[in-house]
Amino acid sequence: MQKTLNSLKLEFNSFSYFYRIILSVLAVVSLMIFIWNTCTHNVIIASLKVNYPHFEQDVFNISFPSDSEPIDTENFVTEDDPPKDEFDNDIPSEIGNHDYIVASGDTLSSILNQYGIEMPDIRQLVKADRHLYSLKIGQKFSWTLNTDSQLQRVVWEVSRRESRRYDRIQDKFKLSVLLKTGTWQRDRLTVVVNGSFINSAKLAGLSNSEISEVIKSLQWQIDFRKLRDGDYFKVLTMREMLDGQRQQSELIAVNLRSSGKNYYAIRAADGKFYDRRGSGLTSGFMRFPTIRRYRISSQFNPRRSNPVTGRIAPHKGVDFAVPIGTPIFSVGDGEVMVSKSSGAAGNYVAIRHGRQYMTRYMHLKTLLVRAGERVKRGQCIAFSGNTGRSTGPHVHFEIWINNHAVNPLTARLPCMRGISGEARQNYLDRVNEALLQFNSR
Ligand SMILES: [Zn+2]
């Protein structure tokens, strides 16, 4: 060792002064890059706040492979329908319809892209109406797809007074502006649970869409399947009335009293629901089901055509090229719906988060959770594998929102941040107003 060092030293001294300077600078820079990499890598891991309940140090070594295997790119998973629980059967569904509340930073294309709607359609929409460039936070956006997953109709609620509808006519979209002439009134309804929540709510006079809104607003705080007879909801809505008929409505606030406890969900100016203090209601989601982002071997593509048959064979998730044995994490808090071996999907896990979100993980090797089990964000649920219809080690990862598969890389995920700053004061004013109405006779 000493000998080698000495010969290196001699070698170094034999270079000219100029080259010695260059060599020293290169050595210092390499050292800095090495240190910087090590630090940022640790910071990323720390910021994931992942819990590792079940495994020991040697498992971690598996999760940092030098490189991942190449895998198939034509892996058609046929396990299409996301699993449902008994409560889903009762929920009034508006099939093929999707709702979205515009959030900060959204554009028309960022919203529609995450659902796999293609750029030519988005361009045609903007051609029909350039106002679509100026979406505002809190506005409601909804759309319908046809059986080919092609955009059929878009409705943009510009205000309570105006909505704009875009209907597909061949490759173009036709704009209709709908002005609402009814009057808006505030209503308070009380639902006393007796048997099924949905039936009780219908009896109390709530419409299907109002019921869906109530369920969404409280999804992070309570499990609707665990309501008991005698629990009751107070619901505040704004309803548009025209010639004595109800046209549409907007949920303002909900107060549930269940087992002696009060739960609140109140709509903020951004169109989302928060609790009485303005806190965010979920612990948030991780973007990937692995400790780091692996190479993507196949992208989300709901309109991918099969190269052989030419038929649409959607790829409803993203494939990450992870080596066999990689720990796979639940990306959010939730309940395991499925954990089993199943044909094309191989060993797979489906997890439900609240009432609107579902994630699925396929082609796994070892399953570590059971159906019905509650899991935390960052909990290891399985080790990856190459099972089912798969020609190489990888994990196929899906995110579903309201029964639609969305692009896991770009989907808007529920957020853990509460309301702060000026918006918070505005929100607390709304809360006080709602509380007054809940408690008034
Ligand atoms: Zn896949």
Tab-separated table of C-alpha atoms and ligand atoms in Angstrom:
chain	number	residue	atom	x	y	z
A	1	MET	CA	0.000	0.000	0.000
A	2	GLN	CA	2.770	2.405	1.096
A	3	LYS	CA	4.704	1.441	-2.000
A	4	THR	CA	1.788	2.193	-4.308
A	5	LEU	CA	1.240	5.566	-2.648
A	6	ASN	CA	4.888	6.452	-3.007
A	7	SER	CA	4.937	5.563	-6.701
A	8	LEU	CA	1.738	7.582	-7.239
A	9	LYS	CA	3.363	10.533	-5.484
A	10	LEU	CA	6.453	10.248	-7.736
A	11	GLU	CA	4.193	9.984	-10.784
A	12	PHE	CA	2.242	13.086	-9.645
A	13	ASN	CA	5.417	15.115	-9.048
A	14	SER	CA	6.715	14.205	-12.481
A	15	PHE	CA	3.794	16.135	-14.098
A	16	SER	CA	4.279	19.777	-14.968
A	17	TYR	CA	2.972	22.409	-12.511
A	18	PHE	CA	-0.003	23.129	-14.805
A	19	TYR	CA	-1.150	19.475	-14.917
A	20	ARG	CA	-0.735	19.093	-11.155
A	21	ILE	CA	-3.105	22.032	-10.588
A	22	ILE	CA	-5.674	20.528	-13.030
A	23	LEU	CA	-5.470	17.100	-11.348
A	24	SER	CA	-5.942	18.587	-7.869
A	25	VAL	CA	-8.976	20.629	-8.965
A	26	LEU	CA	-10.547	17.524	-10.571
A	27	ALA	CA	-10.006	15.505	-7.388
A	28	VAL	CA	-11.625	18.183	-5.184
A	29	VAL	CA	-14.642	18.553	-7.538
A	30	SER	CA	-15.218	14.770	-7.655
A	31	LEU	CA	-15.122	14.625	-3.859
A	32	MET	CA	-17.686	17.461	-3.614
A	33	ILE	CA	-20.051	15.765	-6.095
A	34	PHE	CA	-19.764	12.510	-4.156
A	35	ILE	CA	-20.612	14.230	-0.827
A	36	TRP	CA	-23.506	16.197	-2.373
A	37	ASN	CA	-25.038	13.042	-3.874
A	38	THR	CA	-24.861	11.158	-0.612
A	39	CYS	CA	-26.538	14.046	1.270
A	40	THR	CA	-29.404	14.661	-1.160
A	41	HIS	CA	-30.104	10.949	-1.386
A	42	ASN	CA	-30.499	10.784	2.393
A	43	VAL	CA	-32.683	13.896	2.408
A	44	ILE	CA	-35.038	12.331	-0.162
A	45	ILE	CA	-35.328	9.180	1.899
A	46	ALA	CA	-35.959	11.161	5.090
A	47	SER	CA	-38.656	13.266	3.440
A	48	LEU	CA	-40.626	10.151	2.460
A	49	LYS	CA	-41.268	9.509	6.172
A	50	VAL	CA	-41.734	5.862	5.363
A	51	ASN	CA	-42.502	3.326	8.067
A	52	TYR	CA	-40.721	0.029	7.756
A	53	PRO	CA	-42.621	-2.253	10.044
A	54	HIS	CA	-41.719	-5.736	8.975
A	55	PHE	CA	-38.231	-6.043	7.638
A	56	GLU	CA	-34.651	-5.781	8.673
A	57	GLN	CA	-31.498	-4.149	7.417
A	58	ASP	CA	-30.647	-6.766	4.755
A	59	VAL	CA	-33.938	-6.078	2.956
A	60	PHE	CA	-32.818	-2.494	2.404
A	61	ASN	CA	-29.869	-3.700	0.402
A	62	ILE	CA	-32.268	-5.316	-2.043
A	63	SER	CA	-34.012	-1.974	-2.533
A	64	PHE	CA	-30.848	-0.281	-3.800
A	65	PRO	CA	-29.878	-2.391	-6.786
A	66	SER	CA	-27.096	-1.234	-9.061
A	67	ASP	CA	-29.454	-1.377	-12.019
A	68	SER	CA	-32.890	-2.720	-12.891
A	69	GLU	CA	-33.736	-5.429	-15.356
A	70	PRO	CA	-35.144	-4.710	-18.803
A	71	ILE	CA	-38.762	-5.835	-19.042
A	72	ASP	CA	-41.677	-6.228	-21.402
A	73	THR	CA	-43.427	-3.225	-22.854
A	74	GLU	CA	-46.507	-5.019	-24.137
A	75	ASN	CA	-47.944	-6.288	-20.941
A	76	PHE	CA	-51.727	-6.061	-21.194
A	77	VAL	CA	-53.319	-6.428	-17.816
A	78	THR	CA	-56.881	-7.559	-18.279
A	79	GLU	CA	-58.060	-7.342	-14.669
A	80	ASP	CA	-60.103	-4.254	-15.451
A	81	ASP	CA	-62.669	-3.373	-12.853
A	82	PRO	CA	-61.430	-2.034	-9.575
A	83	PRO	CA	-62.814	-4.012	-6.629
A	84	LYS	CA	-65.853	-2.638	-4.842
A	85	ASP	CA	-67.199	-2.953	-1.328
A	86	GLU	CA	-70.809	-3.391	-0.296
A	87	PHE	CA	-71.240	0.366	0.096
A	88	ASP	CA	-70.397	1.004	-3.574
A	89	ASN	CA	-73.427	-0.916	-4.715
A	90	ASP	CA	-75.650	1.624	-2.990
A	91	ILE	CA	-73.885	4.759	-4.182
A	92	PRO	CA	-75.810	6.482	-6.938
A	93	SER	CA	-73.260	6.410	-9.723
A	94	GLU	CA	-73.013	8.603	-12.719
A	95	ILE	CA	-71.122	6.205	-14.923
A	96	GLY	CA	-68.636	7.584	-17.419
A	97	ASN	CA	-68.883	11.003	-15.819
A	98	HIS	CA	-65.951	12.660	-14.144
A	99	ASP	CA	-65.872	15.727	-11.885
A	100	TYR	CA	-62.890	17.873	-11.121
A	101	ILE	CA	-62.398	21.018	-9.018
A	102	VAL	CA	-59.835	23.387	-10.527
A	103	ALA	CA	-56.858	23.796	-8.166
A	104	SER	CA	-53.974	26.236	-8.100
A	105	GLY	CA	-51.563	25.710	-10.996
A	106	ASP	CA	-54.056	23.750	-13.115
A	107	THR	CA	-54.473	24.296	-16.822
A	108	LEU	CA	-56.941	22.647	-19.157
A	109	SER	CA	-54.255	20.350	-20.515
A	110	SER	CA	-52.754	19.461	-17.123
A	111	ILE	CA	-56.218	18.453	-15.887
A	112	LEU	CA	-57.240	16.403	-18.919
A	113	ASN	CA	-53.801	14.918	-19.577
A	114	GLN	CA	-53.687	13.076	-16.286
A	115	TYR	CA	-56.835	11.221	-17.351
A	116	GLY	CA	-55.198	10.238	-20.609
A	117	ILE	CA	-57.156	12.651	-22.809
A	118	GLU	CA	-55.003	13.400	-25.806
A	119	MET	CA	-53.592	16.715	-26.979
A	120	PRO	CA	-55.515	16.891	-30.315
A	121	ASP	CA	-58.796	16.868	-28.331
A	122	ILE	CA	-57.528	19.486	-25.905
A	123	ARG	CA	-56.458	21.684	-28.825
A	124	GLN	CA	-59.886	21.344	-30.418
A	125	LEU	CA	-61.553	22.379	-27.151
A	126	VAL	CA	-59.470	25.535	-26.930
A	127	LYS	CA	-60.230	26.230	-30.582
A	128	ALA	CA	-63.930	26.104	-29.737
A	129	ASP	CA	-63.480	28.498	-26.815
A	130	ARG	CA	-60.356	30.445	-25.948
A	131	HIS	CA	-61.842	31.294	-22.545
A	132	LEU	CA	-60.697	27.801	-21.554
A	133	TYR	CA	-57.233	29.303	-21.106
A	134	SER	CA	-58.469	31.140	-18.028
A	135	LEU	CA	-59.733	28.515	-15.591
A	136	LYS	CA	-60.150	29.733	-12.029
A	137	ILE	CA	-59.499	27.946	-8.741
A	138	GLY	CA	-62.616	26.308	-7.302
A	139	GLN	CA	-64.499	26.073	-10.623
A	140	LYS	CA	-66.067	22.723	-11.416
A	141	PHE	CA	-65.121	20.860	-14.512
A	142	SER	CA	-66.798	17.645	-15.626
A	143	TRP	CA	-66.578	15.431	-18.661
A	144	THR	CA	-67.978	12.295	-20.200
A	145	LEU	CA	-66.112	9.697	-22.234
A	146	ASN	CA	-67.614	7.419	-24.846
A	147	THR	CA	-67.078	3.648	-24.884
A	148	ASP	CA	-63.762	4.114	-26.727
A	149	SER	CA	-62.482	6.270	-23.818
A	150	GLN	CA	-62.753	9.221	-26.157
A	151	LEU	CA	-63.829	12.624	-24.866
A	152	GLN	CA	-67.523	13.119	-25.618
A	153	ARG	CA	-68.651	16.150	-23.681
A	154	VAL	CA	-67.113	18.706	-21.310
A	155	VAL	CA	-69.014	20.996	-18.955
A	156	TRP	CA	-67.292	23.966	-17.336
A	157	GLU	CA	-69.150	25.676	-14.478
A	158	VAL	CA	-67.869	29.214	-14.942
A	159	SER	CA	-70.064	30.576	-12.153
A	160	ARG	CA	-73.397	29.858	-10.503
A	161	ARG	CA	-74.912	31.900	-13.311
A	162	GLU	CA	-73.107	30.451	-16.287
A	163	SER	CA	-71.922	27.102	-17.520
A	164	ARG	CA	-70.295	26.244	-20.841
A	165	ARG	CA	-70.779	22.947	-22.598
A	166	TYR	CA	-68.614	21.453	-25.346
A	167	ASP	CA	-70.051	18.567	-27.374
A	168	ARG	CA	-67.998	16.447	-29.721
A	169	ILE	CA	-69.074	16.586	-33.350
A	170	GLN	CA	-66.646	14.308	-35.213
A	171	ASP	CA	-63.175	15.768	-34.520
A	172	LYS	CA	-64.360	19.152	-33.287
A	173	PHE	CA	-66.237	20.501	-30.274
A	174	LYS	CA	-69.310	22.697	-30.341
A	175	LEU	CA	-69.720	25.306	-27.606
A	176	SER	CA	-73.077	26.082	-25.956
A	177	VAL	CA	-73.269	28.760	-23.273
A	178	LEU	CA	-75.966	28.053	-20.697
A	179	LEU	CA	-77.149	30.962	-18.586
A	180	LYS	CA	-79.009	30.026	-15.449
A	181	THR	CA	-81.989	32.123	-14.639
A	182	GLY	CA	-83.173	30.445	-11.452
A	183	THR	CA	-82.679	31.838	-7.972
A	184	TRP	CA	-80.265	30.361	-5.470
A	185	GLN	CA	-81.425	29.600	-1.983
A	186	ARG	CA	-79.706	28.166	1.044
A	187	ASP	CA	-81.249	25.005	2.510
A	188	ARG	CA	-80.609	22.992	5.644
A	189	LEU	CA	-81.534	19.304	5.711
A	190	THR	CA	-81.268	16.758	8.491
A	191	VAL	CA	-80.627	13.093	7.793
A	192	VAL	CA	-81.227	10.621	10.611
A	193	VAL	CA	-79.611	7.303	9.763
A	194	ASN	CA	-82.055	4.439	9.857
A	195	GLY	CA	-80.732	1.383	8.038
A	196	SER	CA	-78.799	2.415	4.941
A	197	PHE	CA	-77.276	5.904	4.887
A	198	ILE	CA	-78.161	6.386	1.215
A	199	ASN	CA	-81.836	5.535	1.680
A	200	SER	CA	-82.060	7.711	4.787
A	201	ALA	CA	-80.506	10.613	2.862
A	202	LYS	CA	-82.930	10.153	-0.056
A	203	LEU	CA	-85.853	10.125	2.362
A	204	ALA	CA	-84.583	13.378	3.870
A	205	GLY	CA	-84.728	14.982	0.409
A	206	LEU	CA	-81.127	14.867	-0.802
A	207	SER	CA	-80.533	14.271	-4.503
A	208	ASN	CA	-78.088	11.654	-5.795
A	209	SER	CA	-75.420	14.224	-6.528
A	210	GLU	CA	-75.862	15.816	-3.101
A	211	ILE	CA	-75.434	12.389	-1.494
A	212	SER	CA	-72.225	11.783	-3.464
A	213	GLU	CA	-70.917	15.175	-2.349
A	214	VAL	CA	-71.642	14.437	1.320
A	215	ILE	CA	-69.787	11.126	1.059
A	216	LYS	CA	-66.783	12.752	-0.605
A	217	SER	CA	-66.647	15.610	1.877
A	218	LEU	CA	-66.367	13.314	4.912
A	219	GLN	CA	-64.421	10.453	3.311
A	220	TRP	CA	-61.155	11.075	5.235
A	221	GLN	CA	-62.835	11.380	8.608
A	222	ILE	CA	-65.316	8.519	8.785
A	223	ASP	CA	-66.051	5.117	7.324
A	224	PHE	CA	-69.595	5.325	5.973
A	225	ARG	CA	-70.036	1.573	6.388
A	226	LYS	CA	-69.741	2.008	10.160
A	227	LEU	CA	-72.604	4.462	10.660
A	228	ARG	CA	-75.228	3.357	13.174
A	229	ASP	CA	-78.936	3.939	13.415
A	230	GLY	CA	-79.590	7.251	15.143
A	231	ASP	CA	-76.417	8.938	13.838
A	232	TYR	CA	-77.408	12.149	12.164
A	233	PHE	CA	-76.193	14.579	9.536
A	234	LYS	CA	-76.968	18.256	9.117
A	235	VAL	CA	-76.396	19.333	5.536
A	236	LEU	CA	-76.213	22.895	4.192
A	237	THR	CA	-76.688	23.363	0.467
A	238	MET	CA	-77.169	26.133	-2.057
A	239	ARG	CA	-79.886	25.118	-4.491
A	240	GLU	CA	-80.930	26.751	-7.725
A	241	MET	CA	-84.720	26.892	-8.101
A	242	LEU	CA	-86.546	27.703	-11.319
A	243	ASP	CA	-90.358	27.675	-11.483
A	244	GLY	CA	-90.452	25.773	-8.205
A	245	GLN	CA	-88.169	23.031	-9.588
A	246	ARG	CA	-84.696	22.268	-8.269
A	247	GLN	CA	-82.089	22.713	-11.026
A	248	GLN	CA	-78.762	22.055	-9.352
A	249	SER	CA	-77.070	22.432	-6.029
A	250	GLU	CA	-73.785	22.937	-4.289
A	251	LEU	CA	-72.866	21.406	-0.938
A	252	ILE	CA	-71.720	24.062	1.550
A	253	ALA	CA	-71.156	22.208	4.814
A	254	VAL	CA	-71.852	18.956	6.634
A	255	ASN	CA	-71.993	18.170	10.335
A	256	LEU	CA	-72.206	14.528	11.349
A	257	ARG	CA	-72.919	13.412	14.876
A	258	SER	CA	-71.949	9.769	15.335
A	259	SER	CA	-71.380	7.855	18.576
A	260	GLY	CA	-71.351	11.098	20.565
A	261	LYS	CA	-68.723	12.773	18.370
A	262	ASN	CA	-69.083	15.691	15.952
A	263	TYR	CA	-67.451	15.704	12.525
A	264	TYR	CA	-67.395	18.699	10.198
A	265	ALA	CA	-66.595	19.243	6.531
A	266	ILE	CA	-66.922	22.781	5.205
A	267	ARG	CA	-66.287	23.950	1.662
A	268	ALA	CA	-63.512	26.518	1.237
A	269	ALA	CA	-63.126	29.029	-1.583
A	270	ASP	CA	-60.922	26.511	-3.432
A	271	GLY	CA	-63.920	24.175	-3.708
A	272	LYS	CA	-62.406	21.592	-1.341
A	273	PHE	CA	-63.588	20.468	2.072
A	274	TYR	CA	-61.683	20.942	5.307
A	275	ASP	CA	-62.480	20.350	8.962
A	276	ARG	CA	-63.525	23.039	11.445
A	277	ARG	CA	-59.946	24.273	11.957
A	278	GLY	CA	-59.026	24.327	8.271
A	279	SER	CA	-56.643	21.386	8.568
A	280	GLY	CA	-55.966	19.127	5.627
A	281	LEU	CA	-57.827	15.877	6.108
A	282	THR	CA	-55.513	13.268	4.650
A	283	SER	CA	-51.958	12.317	5.389
A	284	GLY	CA	-51.191	12.738	1.680
A	285	PHE	CA	-49.886	10.247	-0.868
A	286	MET	CA	-46.447	9.137	-2.002
A	287	ARG	CA	-45.957	9.435	-5.780
A	288	PHE	CA	-44.299	6.009	-6.177
A	289	PRO	CA	-44.849	2.712	-4.368
A	290	THR	CA	-41.084	2.259	-3.975
A	291	ILE	CA	-38.399	3.943	-1.922
A	292	ARG	CA	-37.062	5.657	-5.007
A	293	ARG	CA	-38.285	6.196	-8.535
A	294	TYR	CA	-37.306	3.381	-10.851
A	295	ARG	CA	-37.051	3.433	-14.620
A	296	ILE	CA	-40.454	3.386	-16.314
A	297	SER	CA	-40.686	0.540	-18.776
A	298	SER	CA	-44.252	1.245	-19.897
A	299	GLN	CA	-46.275	4.446	-19.555
A	300	PHE	CA	-49.918	4.974	-18.650
A	301	ASN	CA	-51.937	4.935	-21.881
A	302	PRO	CA	-55.708	4.435	-21.780
A	303	ARG	CA	-55.904	4.438	-25.580
A	304	ARG	CA	-52.982	2.194	-26.380
A	305	SER	CA	-53.751	0.002	-29.342
A	306	ASN	CA	-52.675	-3.583	-29.509
A	307	PRO	CA	-50.060	-3.784	-32.301
A	308	VAL	CA	-51.399	-7.168	-33.440
A	309	THR	CA	-55.180	-6.754	-33.335
A	310	GLY	CA	-55.318	-2.964	-33.690
A	311	ARG	CA	-57.932	-2.898	-30.936
A	312	ILE	CA	-57.758	-0.489	-28.002
A	313	ALA	CA	-56.007	-2.308	-25.171
A	314	PRO	CA	-55.542	0.291	-22.475
A	315	HIS	CA	-52.549	0.292	-20.179
A	316	LYS	CA	-54.168	1.611	-17.015
A	317	GLY	CA	-51.052	2.022	-14.943
A	318	VAL	CA	-47.330	2.622	-15.082
A	319	ASP	CA	-44.730	-0.161	-15.144
A	320	PHE	CA	-41.643	0.418	-13.054
A	321	ALA	CA	-38.652	-1.786	-13.785
A	322	VAL	CA	-37.915	-2.983	-10.262
A	323	PRO	CA	-35.819	-6.077	-9.551
A	324	ILE	CA	-37.545	-9.038	-7.907
A	325	GLY	CA	-37.756	-8.645	-4.118
A	326	THR	CA	-38.054	-4.836	-4.034
A	327	PRO	CA	-40.230	-3.661	-1.104
A	328	ILE	CA	-43.534	-2.233	-2.389
A	329	PHE	CA	-45.266	0.372	-0.215
A	330	SER	CA	-48.852	1.507	0.074
A	331	VAL	CA	-48.786	5.083	-1.258
A	332	GLY	CA	-51.414	6.277	1.237
A	333	ASP	CA	-53.389	5.332	4.352
A	334	GLY	CA	-56.172	2.941	3.457
A	335	GLU	CA	-57.821	-0.437	3.613
A	336	VAL	CA	-56.721	-3.516	1.682
A	337	MET	CA	-59.532	-4.620	-0.637
A	338	VAL	CA	-57.746	-7.437	-2.460
A	339	SER	CA	-54.568	-9.355	-1.792
A	340	LYS	CA	-54.466	-12.516	-3.861
A	341	SER	CA	-53.165	-14.345	-6.888
A	342	SER	CA	-55.219	-13.558	-9.974
A	343	GLY	CA	-54.545	-14.541	-13.601
A	344	ALA	CA	-52.973	-11.822	-15.708
A	345	ALA	CA	-52.312	-9.536	-12.740
A	346	GLY	CA	-50.375	-12.247	-10.896
A	347	ASN	CA	-50.130	-11.696	-7.166
A	348	TYR	CA	-51.769	-8.356	-6.667
A	349	VAL	CA	-52.939	-5.916	-4.007
A	350	ALA	CA	-55.710	-3.321	-4.265
A	351	ILE	CA	-55.996	-0.640	-1.588
A	352	ARG	CA	-58.815	1.806	-1.090
A	353	HIS	CA	-58.063	5.284	0.269
A	354	GLY	CA	-61.159	7.195	1.414
A	355	ARG	CA	-64.145	6.671	-0.910
A	356	GLN	CA	-62.728	8.123	-4.117
A	357	TYR	CA	-59.221	6.754	-4.417
A	358	MET	CA	-57.919	3.277	-5.137
A	359	THR	CA	-54.411	2.013	-5.862
A	360	ARG	CA	-53.386	-1.351	-7.342
A	361	TYR	CA	-50.028	-3.118	-7.381
A	362	MET	CA	-49.497	-6.109	-9.700
A	363	HIS	CA	-47.087	-8.930	-10.656
A	364	LEU	CA	-45.841	-9.164	-7.057
A	365	LYS	CA	-43.891	-12.032	-5.546
A	366	THR	CA	-44.756	-12.054	-1.831
A	367	LEU	CA	-47.922	-10.509	-0.383
A	368	LEU	CA	-47.588	-9.171	3.171
A	369	VAL	CA	-51.144	-7.922	3.824
A	370	ARG	CA	-54.631	-9.414	3.911
A	371	ALA	CA	-57.958	-8.157	2.586
A	372	GLY	CA	-59.722	-6.054	5.225
A	373	GLU	CA	-56.471	-4.948	6.865
A	374	ARG	CA	-55.817	-1.234	7.428
A	375	VAL	CA	-52.485	0.035	6.134
A	376	LYS	CA	-50.508	3.249	6.571
A	377	ARG	CA	-48.833	5.388	3.966
A	378	GLY	CA	-45.355	3.960	3.418
A	379	GLN	CA	-46.141	0.555	4.898
A	380	CYS	CA	-44.511	-2.350	3.067
A	381	ILE	CA	-47.346	-4.423	1.571
A	382	ALA	CA	-45.414	-6.817	-0.676
A	383	PHE	CA	-42.173	-7.697	-2.407
A	384	SER	CA	-42.108	-7.219	-6.159
A	385	GLY	CA	-41.923	-10.110	-8.585
A	386	ASN	CA	-42.671	-11.288	-12.097
A	387	THR	CA	-45.990	-13.146	-11.674
A	388	GLY	CA	-49.023	-13.272	-13.973
A	389	ARG	CA	-48.822	-12.041	-17.558
A	390	SER	CA	-45.400	-10.483	-17.342
A	391	THR	CA	-42.197	-11.180	-19.205
A	392	GLY	CA	-39.793	-9.501	-16.831
A	393	PRO	CA	-39.521	-8.316	-13.240
A	394	HIS	CA	-41.551	-5.162	-12.707
A	395	VAL	CA	-44.367	-3.641	-10.683
A	396	HIS	CA	-47.475	-2.406	-12.464
A	397	PHE	CA	-48.936	0.467	-10.425
A	398	GLU	CA	-52.374	2.052	-10.905
A	399	ILE	CA	-54.250	4.971	-9.326
A	400	TRP	CA	-58.021	5.179	-9.725
A	401	ILE	CA	-60.064	8.271	-8.898
A	402	ASN	CA	-63.864	7.905	-8.907
A	403	ASN	CA	-63.572	4.620	-10.799
A	404	HIS	CA	-61.343	6.128	-13.492
A	405	ALA	CA	-57.769	4.987	-13.979
A	406	VAL	CA	-55.573	8.099	-14.025
A	407	ASN	CA	-51.938	8.694	-14.881
A	408	PRO	CA	-50.072	7.918	-11.632
A	409	LEU	CA	-47.234	10.240	-12.609
A	410	THR	CA	-49.378	13.346	-13.020
A	411	ALA	CA	-52.602	12.675	-11.070
A	412	ARG	CA	-53.695	15.282	-8.536
A	413	LEU	CA	-53.457	13.426	-5.255
A	414	PRO	CA	-55.206	14.353	-2.029
A	415	CYS	CA	-53.146	16.848	-0.190
A	416	MET	CA	-52.073	17.057	3.452
A	417	ARG	CA	-51.783	20.813	3.598
A	418	GLY	CA	-54.377	22.837	5.471
A	419	ILE	CA	-55.425	26.368	4.617
A	420	SER	CA	-53.087	29.160	5.630
A	421	GLY	CA	-52.698	32.913	5.340
A	422	GLU	CA	-55.494	35.133	4.150
A	423	ALA	CA	-57.510	32.204	2.803
A	424	ARG	CA	-57.616	30.775	6.317
A	425	GLN	CA	-59.378	33.816	7.797
A	426	ASN	CA	-61.864	33.716	4.938
A	427	TYR	CA	-62.401	30.019	5.637
A	428	LEU	CA	-62.886	30.489	9.392
A	429	ASP	CA	-65.586	33.073	8.611
A	430	ARG	CA	-67.375	30.448	6.501
A	431	VAL	CA	-67.028	27.970	9.382
A	432	ASN	CA	-68.643	30.371	11.847
A	433	GLU	CA	-71.478	31.076	9.462
A	434	ALA	CA	-72.053	27.334	8.956
A	435	LEU	CA	-71.947	26.607	12.691
A	436	LEU	CA	-74.559	29.308	13.277
A	437	GLN	CA	-76.825	27.703	10.693
A	438	PHE	CA	-76.283	24.194	12.022
A	439	ASN	CA	-77.299	25.353	15.482
A	440	SER	CA	-80.163	27.652	14.563
A	441	ARG	CA	-83.708	26.438	14.938
B	1	ZN	ZN	-48.303	-2.667	-16.768
